GROMACS .gro file of N, CA and C in nm:
model
  552
    1LYS      N    1   6.927   4.876 -14.951
    1LYS     CA    2   7.019   4.840 -14.850
    1LYS      C    3   7.154   4.810 -14.909
    2ASP      N    4   7.157   4.750 -15.029
    2ASP     CA    5   7.283   4.720 -15.093
    2ASP      C    6   7.354   4.848 -15.126
    3LYS      N    7   7.279   4.941 -15.171
    3LYS     CA    8   7.337   5.067 -15.207
    3LYS      C    9   7.398   5.131 -15.084
    4LYS      N   10   7.323   5.118 -14.986
    4LYS     CA   11   7.371   5.171 -14.861
    4LYS      C   12   7.496   5.098 -14.821
    5LYS      N   13   7.497   4.972 -14.839
    5LYS     CA   14   7.614   4.894 -14.807
    5LYS      C   15   7.727   4.933 -14.897
    6GLY      N   16   7.705   4.954 -15.017
    6GLY     CA   17   7.806   4.992 -15.115
    6GLY      C   18   7.855   5.131 -15.085
    7ASP      N   19   7.764   5.219 -15.057
    7ASP     CA   20   7.805   5.355 -15.018
    7ASP      C   21   7.889   5.349 -14.892
    8ASP      N   22   7.839   5.262 -14.806
    8ASP     CA   23   7.916   5.246 -14.680
    8ASP      C   24   8.054   5.193 -14.712
    9SER      N   25   8.058   5.100 -14.802
    9SER     CA   26   8.188   5.045 -14.832
    9SER      C   27   8.268   5.146 -14.910
   10GLU      N   28   8.203   5.224 -14.996
   10GLU     CA   29   8.275   5.328 -15.068
   10GLU      C   30   8.317   5.435 -14.970
   11LEU      N   31   8.223   5.472 -14.891
   11LEU     CA   32   8.255   5.570 -14.789
   11LEU      C   33   8.358   5.511 -14.696
   12THR      N   34   8.339   5.401 -14.676
   12THR     CA   35   8.430   5.335 -14.585
   12THR      C   36   8.568   5.337 -14.647
   13THR      N   37   8.585   5.311 -14.772
   13THR     CA   38   8.716   5.310 -14.835
   13THR      C   39   8.769   5.455 -14.838
   14VAL      N   40   8.686   5.547 -14.877
   14VAL     CA   41   8.726   5.688 -14.881
   14VAL      C   42   8.750   5.734 -14.737
   15ASP      N   43   8.652   5.698 -14.659
   15ASP     CA   44   8.669   5.732 -14.517
   15ASP      C   45   8.795   5.666 -14.462
   16LEU      N   46   8.813   5.545 -14.502
   16LEU     CA   47   8.931   5.473 -14.454
   16LEU      C   48   9.057   5.542 -14.505
   17LEU      N   49   9.054   5.583 -14.627
   17LEU     CA   50   9.170   5.652 -14.681
   17LEU      C   51   9.189   5.787 -14.609
   18ASN      N   52   9.077   5.854 -14.592
   18ASN     CA   53   9.086   5.983 -14.519
   18ASN      C   54   9.135   5.959 -14.377
   19ARG      N   55   9.073   5.859 -14.323
   19ARG     CA   56   9.116   5.826 -14.186
   19ARG      C   57   9.263   5.785 -14.183
   20ALA      N   58   9.300   5.706 -14.278
   20ALA     CA   59   9.439   5.662 -14.284
   20ALA      C   60   9.529   5.783 -14.307
   21ALA      N   61   9.487   5.877 -14.394
   21ALA     CA   62   9.566   5.997 -14.420
   21ALA      C   63   9.574   6.081 -14.293
   22LEU      N   64   9.458   6.094 -14.226
   22LEU     CA   65   9.457   6.169 -14.100
   22LEU      C   66   9.544   6.098 -13.996
   23ARG      N   67   9.532   5.969 -13.998
   23ARG     CA   68   9.610   5.890 -13.902
   23ARG      C   69   9.759   5.904 -13.933
   24ILE      N   70   9.793   5.899 -14.059
   24ILE     CA   71   9.933   5.914 -14.099
   24ILE      C   72   9.982   6.055 -14.060
   25GLU      N   73   9.895   6.153 -14.091
   25GLU     CA   74   9.929   6.291 -14.057
   25GLU      C   75   9.946   6.303 -13.905
   26SER      N   76   9.853   6.244 -13.833
   26SER     CA   77   9.859   6.247 -13.688
   26SER      C   78   9.984   6.177 -13.638
   27LEU      N   79  10.014   6.062 -13.697
   27LEU     CA   80  10.133   5.987 -13.655
   27LEU      C   81  10.260   6.065 -13.693
   28GLU      N   82  10.258   6.131 -13.809
   28GLU     CA   83  10.372   6.211 -13.847
   28GLU      C   84  10.393   6.327 -13.750
   29ARG      N   85  10.278   6.388 -13.712
   29ARG     CA   86  10.286   6.496 -13.614
   29ARG      C   87  10.340   6.443 -13.480
   30GLN      N   88  10.290   6.327 -13.440
   30GLN     CA   89  10.338   6.266 -13.315
   30GLN      C   90  10.487   6.234 -13.326
   31LEU      N   91  10.524   6.183 -13.443
   31LEU     CA   92  10.664   6.150 -13.465
   31LEU      C   93  10.750   6.277 -13.460
   32MET      N   94  10.703   6.381 -13.524
   32MET     CA   95  10.775   6.508 -13.522
   32MET      C   96  10.781   6.563 -13.378
   33TRP      N   97  10.666   6.552 -13.312
   33TRP     CA   98  10.661   6.601 -13.173
   33TRP      C   99  10.758   6.519 -13.087
   34ARG      N  100  10.756   6.387 -13.107
   34ARG     CA  101  10.844   6.300 -13.029
   34ARG      C  102  10.991   6.326 -13.066
   35GLU      N  103  11.014   6.347 -13.196
   35GLU     CA  104  11.151   6.378 -13.237
   35GLU      C  105  11.196   6.510 -13.174
   36GLU      N  106  11.104   6.610 -13.172
   36GLU     CA  107  11.135   6.738 -13.106
   36GLU      C  108  11.164   6.717 -12.959
   37ARG      N  109  11.077   6.637 -12.896
   37ARG     CA  110  11.094   6.607 -12.753
   37ARG      C  111  11.226   6.533 -12.732
   38MET      N  112  11.254   6.440 -12.822
   38MET     CA  113  11.377   6.364 -12.809
   38MET      C  114  11.497   6.458 -12.829
   39MET      N  115  11.489   6.549 -12.926
   39MET     CA  116  11.596   6.646 -12.949
   39MET      C  117  11.612   6.737 -12.826
   40GLN      N  118  11.498   6.777 -12.771
   40GLN     CA  119  11.504   6.859 -12.650
   40GLN      C  120  11.565   6.780 -12.534
   41ALA      N  121  11.525   6.654 -12.522
   41ALA     CA  122  11.579   6.570 -12.415
   41ALA      C  123  11.729   6.549 -12.436
   42ILE      N  124  11.769   6.523 -12.560
   42ILE     CA  125  11.912   6.505 -12.590
   42ILE      C  126  11.987   6.634 -12.561
   43SER      N  127  11.928   6.746 -12.602
   43SER     CA  128  11.990   6.876 -12.576
   43SER      C  129  11.998   6.901 -12.425
   44ALA      N  130  11.889   6.871 -12.354
   44ALA     CA  131  11.889   6.888 -12.208
   44ALA      C  132  11.991   6.795 -12.143
   45GLN      N  133  11.997   6.670 -12.195
   45GLN     CA  134  12.093   6.574 -12.143
   45GLN      C  135  12.236   6.622 -12.168
   46LYS      N  136  12.259   6.674 -12.288
   46LYS     CA  137  12.391   6.725 -12.322
   46LYS      C  138  12.425   6.845 -12.232
   47GLU      N  139  12.328   6.934 -12.215
   47GLU     CA  140  12.348   7.051 -12.128
   47GLU      C  141  12.373   7.007 -11.984
   48LEU      N  142  12.297   6.906 -11.940
   48LEU     CA  143  12.314   6.853 -11.805
   48LEU      C  144  12.452   6.789 -11.789
   49ARG      N  145  12.496   6.715 -11.891
   49ARG     CA  146  12.630   6.655 -11.887
   49ARG      C  147  12.737   6.763 -11.878
   50GLU      N  148  12.718   6.869 -11.959
   50GLU     CA  149  12.815   6.979 -11.957
   50GLU      C  150  12.818   7.045 -11.819
   51ARG      N  151  12.699   7.063 -11.761
   51ARG     CA  152  12.692   7.120 -11.626
   51ARG      C  153  12.763   7.031 -11.524
   52VAL      N  154  12.734   6.899 -11.535
   52VAL     CA  155  12.796   6.804 -11.442
   52VAL      C  156  12.948   6.808 -11.459
   53LEU      N  157  12.993   6.808 -11.586
   53LEU     CA  158  13.137   6.816 -11.610
   53LEU      C  159  13.195   6.947 -11.554
   54GLN      N  160  13.120   7.057 -11.574
   54GLN     CA  161  13.164   7.187 -11.520
   54GLN      C  162  13.168   7.182 -11.368
   55TYR      N  163  13.063   7.120 -11.307
   55TYR     CA  164  13.061   7.107 -11.160
   55TYR      C  165  13.178   7.023 -11.112
   56HIS      N  166  13.207   6.913 -11.183
   56HIS     CA  167  13.322   6.829 -11.147
   56HIS      C  168  13.453   6.909 -11.158
   57ALA      N  169  13.464   6.985 -11.267
   57ALA     CA  170  13.585   7.066 -11.286
   57ALA      C  171  13.595   7.171 -11.175
   58ASP      N  172  13.484   7.238 -11.147
   58ASP     CA  173  13.483   7.338 -11.039
   58ASP      C  174  13.516   7.273 -10.905
   59PHE      N  175  13.457   7.157 -10.882
   59PHE     CA  176  13.482   7.086 -10.756
   59PHE      C  177  13.630   7.049 -10.745
   60SER      N  178  13.685   6.996 -10.856
   60SER     CA  179  13.827   6.957 -10.856
   60SER      C  180  13.916   7.079 -10.833
   61ARG      N  181  13.882   7.191 -10.902
   61ARG     CA  182  13.960   7.313 -10.885
   61ARG      C  183  13.951   7.363 -10.740
   62GLU      N  184  13.830   7.364 -10.685
   62GLU     CA  185  13.810   7.406 -10.545
   62GLU      C  186  13.886   7.313 -10.450
   63LYS      N  187  13.879   7.183 -10.480
   63LYS     CA  188  13.949   7.085 -10.396
   63LYS      C  189  14.099   7.112 -10.399
   64GLU      N  190  14.154   7.138 -10.519
   64GLU     CA  191  14.297   7.168 -10.531
   64GLU      C  192  14.331   7.298 -10.458
   65GLU      N  193  14.245   7.400 -10.472
   65GLU     CA  194  14.269   7.527 -10.405
   65GLU      C  195  14.268   7.508 -10.253
   66ILE      N  196  14.169   7.433 -10.206
   66ILE     CA  197  14.161   7.405 -10.062
   66ILE      C  198  14.283   7.327 -10.016
   67PHE      N  199  14.325   7.230 -10.097
   67PHE     CA  200  14.444   7.152 -10.062
   67PHE      C  201  14.568   7.243 -10.059
   68ASP      N  202  14.580   7.331 -10.160
   68ASP     CA  203  14.693   7.424 -10.164
   68ASP      C  204  14.691   7.518 -10.043
   69ILE      N  205  14.572   7.571 -10.013
   69ILE     CA  206  14.558   7.661  -9.898
   69ILE      C  207  14.592   7.587  -9.769
   70THR      N  208  14.540   7.465  -9.758
   70THR     CA  209  14.567   7.385  -9.637
   70THR      C  210  14.716   7.355  -9.625
   71ALA      N  211  14.779   7.319  -9.736
   71ALA     CA  212  14.923   7.291  -9.734
   71ALA      C  213  15.000   7.417  -9.697
   72ASP      N  214  14.961   7.531  -9.753
   72ASP     CA  215  15.027   7.656  -9.722
   72ASP      C  216  15.009   7.693  -9.576
   73MET      N  217  14.888   7.680  -9.526
   73MET     CA  218  14.859   7.711  -9.385
   73MET      C  219  14.936   7.615  -9.293
   74THR      N  220  14.944   7.488  -9.331
   74THR     CA  221  15.019   7.391  -9.252
   74THR      C  222  15.167   7.428  -9.249
   75ARG      N  223  15.219   7.466  -9.366
   75ARG     CA  224  15.359   7.508  -9.375
   75ARG      C  225  15.383   7.631  -9.288
   76GLN      N  226  15.294   7.730  -9.298
   76GLN     CA  227  15.307   7.851  -9.216
   76GLN      C  228  15.299   7.816  -9.067
   77TYR      N  229  15.205   7.729  -9.032
   77TYR     CA  230  15.188   7.689  -8.892
   77TYR      C  231  15.314   7.622  -8.840
   78LYS      N  232  15.369   7.529  -8.921
   78LYS     CA  233  15.490   7.460  -8.878
   78LYS      C  234  15.606   7.557  -8.868
   79GLY      N  235  15.616   7.651  -8.961
   79GLY     CA  236  15.721   7.752  -8.956
   79GLY      C  237  15.709   7.838  -8.831
   80MET      N  238  15.587   7.882  -8.801
   80MET     CA  239  15.564   7.964  -8.682
   80MET      C  240  15.593   7.882  -8.556
   81GLN      N  241  15.553   7.755  -8.558
   81GLN     CA  242  15.577   7.670  -8.442
   81GLN      C  243  15.727   7.652  -8.420
   82GLU      N  244  15.802   7.629  -8.529
   82GLU     CA  245  15.948   7.616  -8.516
   82GLU      C  246  16.009   7.745  -8.464
   83GLU      N  247  15.961   7.859  -8.519
   83GLU     CA  248  16.013   7.989  -8.476
   83GLU      C  249  15.984   8.011  -8.327
   84LEU      N  250  15.863   7.979  -8.285
   84LEU     CA  251  15.827   7.995  -8.144
   84LEU      C  252  15.910   7.901  -8.056
   85MET      N  253  15.933   7.779  -8.102
   85MET     CA  254  16.014   7.686  -8.024
   85MET      C  255  16.157   7.739  -8.010
   86LYS      N  256  16.212   7.797  -8.120
   86LYS     CA  257  16.345   7.856  -8.113
   86LYS      C  258  16.346   7.970  -8.012
   87LYS      N  259  16.242   8.055  -8.017
   87LYS     CA  260  16.234   8.166  -7.921
   87LYS      C  261  16.225   8.114  -7.779
   88ILE      N  262  16.142   8.011  -7.759
   88ILE     CA  263  16.126   7.954  -7.624
   88ILE      C  264  16.259   7.899  -7.574
   89HIS      N  265  16.329   7.824  -7.660
   89HIS     CA  266  16.458   7.768  -7.620
   89HIS      C  267  16.559   7.880  -7.592
   90GLY      N  268  16.557   7.982  -7.677
   90GLY     CA  269  16.647   8.096  -7.656
   90GLY      C  270  16.618   8.166  -7.525
   91LEU      N  271  16.490   8.187  -7.497
   91LEU     CA  272  16.452   8.254  -7.372
   91LEU      C  273  16.484   8.167  -7.251
   92GLU      N  274  16.460   8.036  -7.264
   92GLU     CA  275  16.495   7.947  -7.153
   92GLU      C  276  16.645   7.949  -7.127
   93ALA      N  277  16.724   7.952  -7.235
   93ALA     CA  278  16.870   7.959  -7.219
   93ALA      C  279  16.909   8.092  -7.154
   94ALA      N  280  16.843   8.200  -7.197
   94ALA     CA  281  16.872   8.332  -7.137
   94ALA      C  282  16.835   8.333  -6.989
   95ILE      N  283  16.722   8.273  -6.957
   95ILE     CA  284  16.678   8.266  -6.816
   95ILE      C  285  16.781   8.186  -6.735
   96SER      N  286  16.823   8.073  -6.789
   96SER     CA  287  16.921   7.990  -6.720
   96SER      C  288  17.052   8.067  -6.700
   97GLU      N  289  17.095   8.136  -6.804
   97GLU     CA  290  17.217   8.216  -6.796
   97GLU      C  291  17.202   8.328  -6.692
   98GLN      N  292  17.086   8.393  -6.693
   98GLN     CA  293  17.060   8.500  -6.596
   98GLN      C  294  17.058   8.444  -6.453
   99ARG      N  295  17.002   8.326  -6.436
   99ARG     CA  296  17.001   8.263  -6.303
   99ARG      C  297  17.144   8.233  -6.257
  100ASP      N  298  17.224   8.181  -6.351
  100ASP     CA  299  17.364   8.152  -6.316
  100ASP      C  300  17.437   8.281  -6.278
  101GLU      N  301  17.416   8.385  -6.359
  101GLU     CA  302  17.480   8.513  -6.330
  101GLU      C  303  17.432   8.568  -6.196
  102LEU      N  304  17.304   8.554  -6.169
  102LEU     CA  305  17.248   8.601  -6.043
  102LEU      C  306  17.310   8.525  -5.926
  103GLU      N  307  17.325   8.394  -5.942
  103GLU     CA  308  17.385   8.313  -5.836
  103GLU      C  309  17.531   8.354  -5.814
  104LEU      N  310  17.604   8.376  -5.925
  104LEU     CA  311  17.743   8.419  -5.912
  104LEU      C  312  17.751   8.557  -5.845
  105ALA      N  313  17.660   8.646  -5.884
  105ALA     CA  314  17.659   8.779  -5.823
  105ALA      C  315  17.624   8.770  -5.675
  106ARG      N  316  17.530   8.681  -5.641
  106ARG     CA  317  17.493   8.663  -5.500
  106ARG      C  318  17.612   8.611  -5.421
  107LEU      N  319  17.683   8.512  -5.479
  107LEU     CA  320  17.801   8.457  -5.410
  107LEU      C  321  17.910   8.564  -5.396
  108ALA      N  322  17.931   8.643  -5.502
  108ALA     CA  323  18.031   8.749  -5.497
  108ALA      C  324  17.991   8.853  -5.392
  109HIS      N  325  17.862   8.885  -5.388
  109HIS     CA  326  17.814   8.981  -5.288
  109HIS      C  327  17.835   8.927  -5.147
  110GLU      N  328  17.805   8.800  -5.128
  110GLU     CA  329  17.823   8.736  -4.997
  110GLU      C  330  17.970   8.738  -4.957
  111GLU      N  331  18.057   8.707  -5.052
  111GLU     CA  332  18.201   8.707  -5.025
  111GLU      C  333  18.247   8.849  -4.991
  112THR      N  334  18.201   8.946  -5.068
  112THR     CA  335  18.237   9.086  -5.042
  112THR      C  336  18.187   9.130  -4.905
  113ARG      N  337  18.066   9.089  -4.871
  113ARG     CA  338  18.010   9.124  -4.740
  113ARG      C  339  18.093   9.063  -4.628
  114LYS      N  340  18.134   8.936  -4.646
  114LYS     CA  341  18.218   8.871  -4.545
  114LYS      C  342  18.351   8.944  -4.530
  115GLU      N  343  18.413   8.978  -4.645
  115GLU     CA  344  18.540   9.050  -4.642
  115GLU      C  345  18.522   9.185  -4.573
  116LYS      N  346  18.413   9.254  -4.605
  116LYS     CA  347  18.386   9.384  -4.544
  116LYS      C  348  18.368   9.370  -4.394
  117ASP      N  349  18.294   9.266  -4.352
  117ASP     CA  350  18.274   9.242  -4.209
  117ASP      C  351  18.407   9.214  -4.140
  118GLN      N  352  18.496   9.139  -4.208
  118GLN     CA  353  18.627   9.110  -4.151
  118GLN      C  354  18.709   9.239  -4.138
  119VAL      N  355  18.706   9.321  -4.244
  119VAL     CA  356  18.780   9.448  -4.241
  119VAL      C  357  18.726   9.536  -4.130
  120ILE      N  358  18.592   9.543  -4.118
  120ILE     CA  359  18.531   9.624  -4.012
  120ILE      C  360  18.572   9.572  -3.874
  121ALA      N  361  18.570   9.441  -3.858
  121ALA     CA  362  18.609   9.382  -3.729
  121ALA      C  363  18.754   9.417  -3.697
  122ILE      N  364  18.842   9.405  -3.798
  122ILE     CA  365  18.984   9.439  -3.778
  122ILE      C  366  18.998   9.586  -3.742
  123LYS      N  367  18.927   9.673  -3.816
  123LYS     CA  368  18.935   9.817  -3.790
  123LYS      C  369  18.879   9.850  -3.651
  124GLU      N  370  18.770   9.786  -3.614
  124GLU     CA  371  18.714   9.810  -3.481
  124GLU      C  372  18.811   9.765  -3.372
  125ALA      N  373  18.878   9.653  -3.396
  125ALA     CA  374  18.978   9.605  -3.300
  125ALA      C  375  19.093   9.705  -3.291
  126GLU      N  376  19.137   9.756  -3.409
  126GLU     CA  377  19.244   9.856  -3.409
  126GLU      C  378  19.200   9.983  -3.335
  127ILE      N  379  19.074  10.024  -3.361
  127ILE     CA  380  19.021  10.143  -3.294
  127ILE      C  381  19.019  10.122  -3.143
  128ALA      N  382  18.970  10.005  -3.101
  128ALA     CA  383  18.966   9.976  -2.958
  128ALA      C  384  19.107   9.975  -2.900
  129GLU      N  385  19.201   9.916  -2.973
  129GLU     CA  386  19.340   9.912  -2.927
  129GLU      C  387  19.398  10.052  -2.918
  130GLN      N  388  19.369  10.134  -3.021
  130GLN     CA  389  19.418  10.272  -3.020
  130GLN      C  390  19.355  10.352  -2.906
  131LYS      N  391  19.224  10.328  -2.881
  131LYS     CA  392  19.158  10.396  -2.768
  131LYS      C  393  19.226  10.356  -2.637
  132GLN      N  394  19.252  10.226  -2.625
  132GLN     CA  395  19.318  10.176  -2.504
  132GLN      C  396  19.455  10.241  -2.488
  133LYS      N  397  19.532  10.247  -2.598
  133LYS     CA  398  19.664  10.309  -2.595
  133LYS      C  399  19.652  10.456  -2.558
  134MET      N  400  19.548  10.523  -2.616
  134MET     CA  401  19.529  10.666  -2.587
  134MET      C  402  19.495  10.685  -2.440
  135GLU      N  403  19.410  10.598  -2.387
  135GLU     CA  404  19.376  10.608  -2.245
  135GLU      C  405  19.499  10.585  -2.158
  136GLU      N  406  19.577  10.480  -2.195
  136GLU     CA  407  19.699  10.452  -2.120
  136GLU      C  408  19.796  10.570  -2.128
  137MET      N  409  19.807  10.625  -2.251
  137MET     CA  410  19.896  10.739  -2.268
  137MET      C  411  19.845  10.860  -2.190
  138ALA      N  412  19.711  10.879  -2.189
  138ALA     CA  413  19.653  10.991  -2.115
  138ALA      C  414  19.682  10.975  -1.966
  139ILE      N  415  19.665  10.849  -1.920
  139ILE     CA  416  19.695  10.824  -1.778
  139ILE      C  417  19.843  10.846  -1.752
  140GLU      N  418  19.928  10.794  -1.839
  140GLU     CA  419  20.073  10.810  -1.824
  140GLU      C  420  20.112  10.957  -1.829
  141PHE      N  421  20.048  11.030  -1.927
  141PHE     CA  422  20.076  11.173  -1.938
  141PHE      C  423  20.030  11.246  -1.814
  142GLY      N  424  19.910  11.206  -1.763
  142GLY     CA  425  19.860  11.268  -1.640
  142GLY      C  426  19.956  11.245  -1.524
  143GLU      N  427  20.007  11.122  -1.515
  143GLU     CA  428  20.102  11.090  -1.408
  143GLU      C  429  20.231  11.170  -1.425
  144MET      N  430  20.278  11.177  -1.551
  144MET     CA  431  20.399  11.254  -1.578
  144MET      C  432  20.379  11.401  -1.544
  145LEU      N  433  20.259  11.451  -1.584
  145LEU     CA  434  20.228  11.590  -1.556
  145LEU      C  435  20.222  11.615  -1.406
  146LYS      N  436  20.162  11.520  -1.334
  146LYS     CA  437  20.152  11.531  -1.188
  146LYS      C  438  20.290  11.531  -1.126
  147GLU      N  439  20.375  11.439  -1.176
  147GLU     CA  440  20.512  11.432  -1.124
  147GLU      C  441  20.584  11.563  -1.150
  148THR      N  442  20.565  11.613  -1.272
  148THR     CA  443  20.631  11.738  -1.309
  148THR      C  444  20.581  11.851  -1.220
  149LEU      N  445  20.448  11.854  -1.199
  149LEU     CA  446  20.391  11.960  -1.116
  149LEU      C  447  20.440  11.946  -0.971
  150ASP      N  448  20.446  11.821  -0.928
  150ASP     CA  449  20.495  11.800  -0.791
  150ASP      C  450  20.639  11.850  -0.779
  151LYS      N  451  20.723  11.815  -0.875
  151LYS     CA  452  20.863  11.857  -0.873
  151LYS      C  453  20.873  12.008  -0.882
  152MET      N  454  20.786  12.064  -0.970
  152MET     CA  455  20.788  12.209  -0.984
  152MET      C  456  20.741  12.274  -0.855
  153GLY      N  457  20.639  12.208  -0.796
  153GLY     CA  458  20.588  12.261  -0.669
  153GLY      C  459  20.697  12.260  -0.564
  154GLU      N  460  20.775  12.153  -0.560
  154GLU     CA  461  20.884  12.143  -0.462
  154GLU      C  462  20.987  12.250  -0.490
  155ARG      N  463  21.019  12.267  -0.615
  155ARG     CA  464  21.119  12.368  -0.649
  155ARG      C  465  21.067  12.507  -0.619
  156ILE      N  466  20.939  12.524  -0.650
  156ILE     CA  467  20.882  12.656  -0.623
  156ILE      C  468  20.878  12.678  -0.474
  157GLU      N  469  20.848  12.575  -0.401
  157GLU     CA  470  20.846  12.589  -0.255
  157GLU      C  471  20.983  12.630  -0.206
  158VAL      N  472  21.079  12.565  -0.263
  158VAL     CA  473  21.214  12.597  -0.222
  158VAL      C  474  21.242  12.742  -0.261
  159THR      N  475  21.210  12.775  -0.381
  159THR     CA  476  21.234  12.911  -0.429
  159THR      C  477  21.141  13.007  -0.358
  160SER      N  478  21.025  12.964  -0.333
  160SER     CA  479  20.922  13.047  -0.271
  160SER      C  480  20.961  13.079  -0.127
  161SER      N  481  21.015  12.982  -0.060
  161SER     CA  482  21.053  13.010   0.077
  161SER      C  483  21.161  13.118   0.078
  162SER      N  484  21.245  13.116  -0.023
  162SER     CA  485  21.341  13.223  -0.026
  162SER      C  486  21.272  13.352  -0.068
  163TRP      N  487  21.170  13.344  -0.143
  163TRP     CA  488  21.098  13.465  -0.186
  163TRP      C  489  20.999  13.508  -0.082
  164GLU      N  490  20.955  13.416  -0.008
  164GLU     CA  491  20.856  13.449   0.095
  164GLU      C  492  20.916  13.549   0.191
  165ASN      N  493  21.028  13.521   0.213
  165ASN     CA  494  21.091  13.617   0.301
  165ASN      C  495  21.092  13.751   0.230
  166GLU      N  496  21.102  13.746   0.101
  166GLU     CA  497  21.109  13.870   0.028
  166GLU      C  498  20.972  13.922  -0.013
  167THR      N  499  20.879  13.841  -0.067
  167THR     CA  500  20.754  13.892  -0.124
  167THR      C  501  20.630  13.848  -0.049
  168GLY      N  502  20.618  13.735  -0.007
  168GLY     CA  503  20.498  13.691   0.065
  168GLY      C  504  20.445  13.560   0.012
  169ALA      N  505  20.326  13.520   0.057
  169ALA     CA  506  20.268  13.389   0.031
  169ALA      C  507  20.175  13.380  -0.091
  170PRO      N  508  20.149  13.482  -0.163
  170PRO     CA  509  20.051  13.469  -0.271
  170PRO      C  510  20.092  13.371  -0.381
  171ILE      N  511  20.216  13.354  -0.411
  171ILE     CA  512  20.256  13.264  -0.519
  171ILE      C  513  20.228  13.123  -0.478
  172MET      N  514  20.258  13.089  -0.358
  172MET     CA  515  20.236  12.954  -0.309
  172MET      C  516  20.089  12.921  -0.311
  173ASN      N  517  20.007  13.012  -0.274
  173ASN     CA  518  19.861  12.990  -0.275
  173ASN      C  519  19.811  12.969  -0.418
  174ARG      N  520  19.865  13.043  -0.509
  174ARG     CA  521  19.822  13.027  -0.650
  174ARG      C  522  19.863  12.891  -0.703
  175LEU      N  523  19.983  12.847  -0.668
  175LEU     CA  524  20.026  12.716  -0.714
  175LEU      C  525  19.942  12.606  -0.653
  176GLN      N  526  19.905  12.623  -0.528
  176GLN     CA  527  19.818  12.526  -0.462
  176GLN      C  528  19.684  12.521  -0.534
  177GLU      N  529  19.631  12.634  -0.572
  177GLU     CA  530  19.506  12.639  -0.648
  177GLU      C  531  19.522  12.570  -0.782
  178PHE      N  532  19.635  12.599  -0.847
  178PHE     CA  533  19.662  12.541  -0.977
  178PHE      C  534  19.674  12.390  -0.965
  179LYS      N  535  19.740  12.341  -0.861
  179LYS     CA  536  19.757  12.199  -0.838
  179LYS      C  537  19.624  12.133  -0.811
  180LEU      N  538  19.540  12.199  -0.736
  180LEU     CA  539  19.407  12.145  -0.706
  180LEU      C  540  19.322  12.139  -0.833
  181ASN      N  541  19.332  12.240  -0.916
  181ASN     CA  542  19.256  12.243  -1.042
  181ASN      C  543  19.302  12.133  -1.136
  182VAL      N  544  19.431  12.109  -1.146
  182VAL     CA  545  19.485  12.007  -1.234
  182VAL      C  546  19.446  11.870  -1.182
  183ALA      N  547  19.450  11.848  -1.053
  183ALA     CA  548  19.416  11.719  -0.995
  183ALA      C  549  19.269  11.688  -1.015
  184ASP      N  550  19.184  11.789  -1.021
  184ASP     CA  551  19.040  11.766  -1.042
  184ASP      C  552  19.021  11.714  -1.180
   0.00000   0.00000   0.00000
């Protein structure tokens, strides 16, 4: 039993040394594995940091681009709005001017129409007056003509009576016909 105990203790020491060597080897492997894992983690962390920094840079660049685009669009919008307002004011002024011109033209047309109506009224009055004068003159001329015919008739009668004795009554009858025709 002692031998066994001694062998056990010898084995135990050798075993212990072997075990310790295996344990050391195992711990060294674990340490190497952990160091590898730690290096991988550090590398991954570094890569992740670089990605985050790249994302921040990209985000900042995008933010600046969006800000620039927004500022440019705002500037364009304000420029277009100012241009449209100028056009609107110009068109409103043109409309107002056209309305004024239209009103002046309407007033001028009304004045011209009144003047034309006055001229027409004057001309119509002159025409009526001239017609009246013509009628009066026609009546006067008719009376003068009648007087002349009557006087001529008397003279012809006087002359005719002297001719009647010589030629006959046909001239007197013709004058009577002529007098009747003129009187009609």
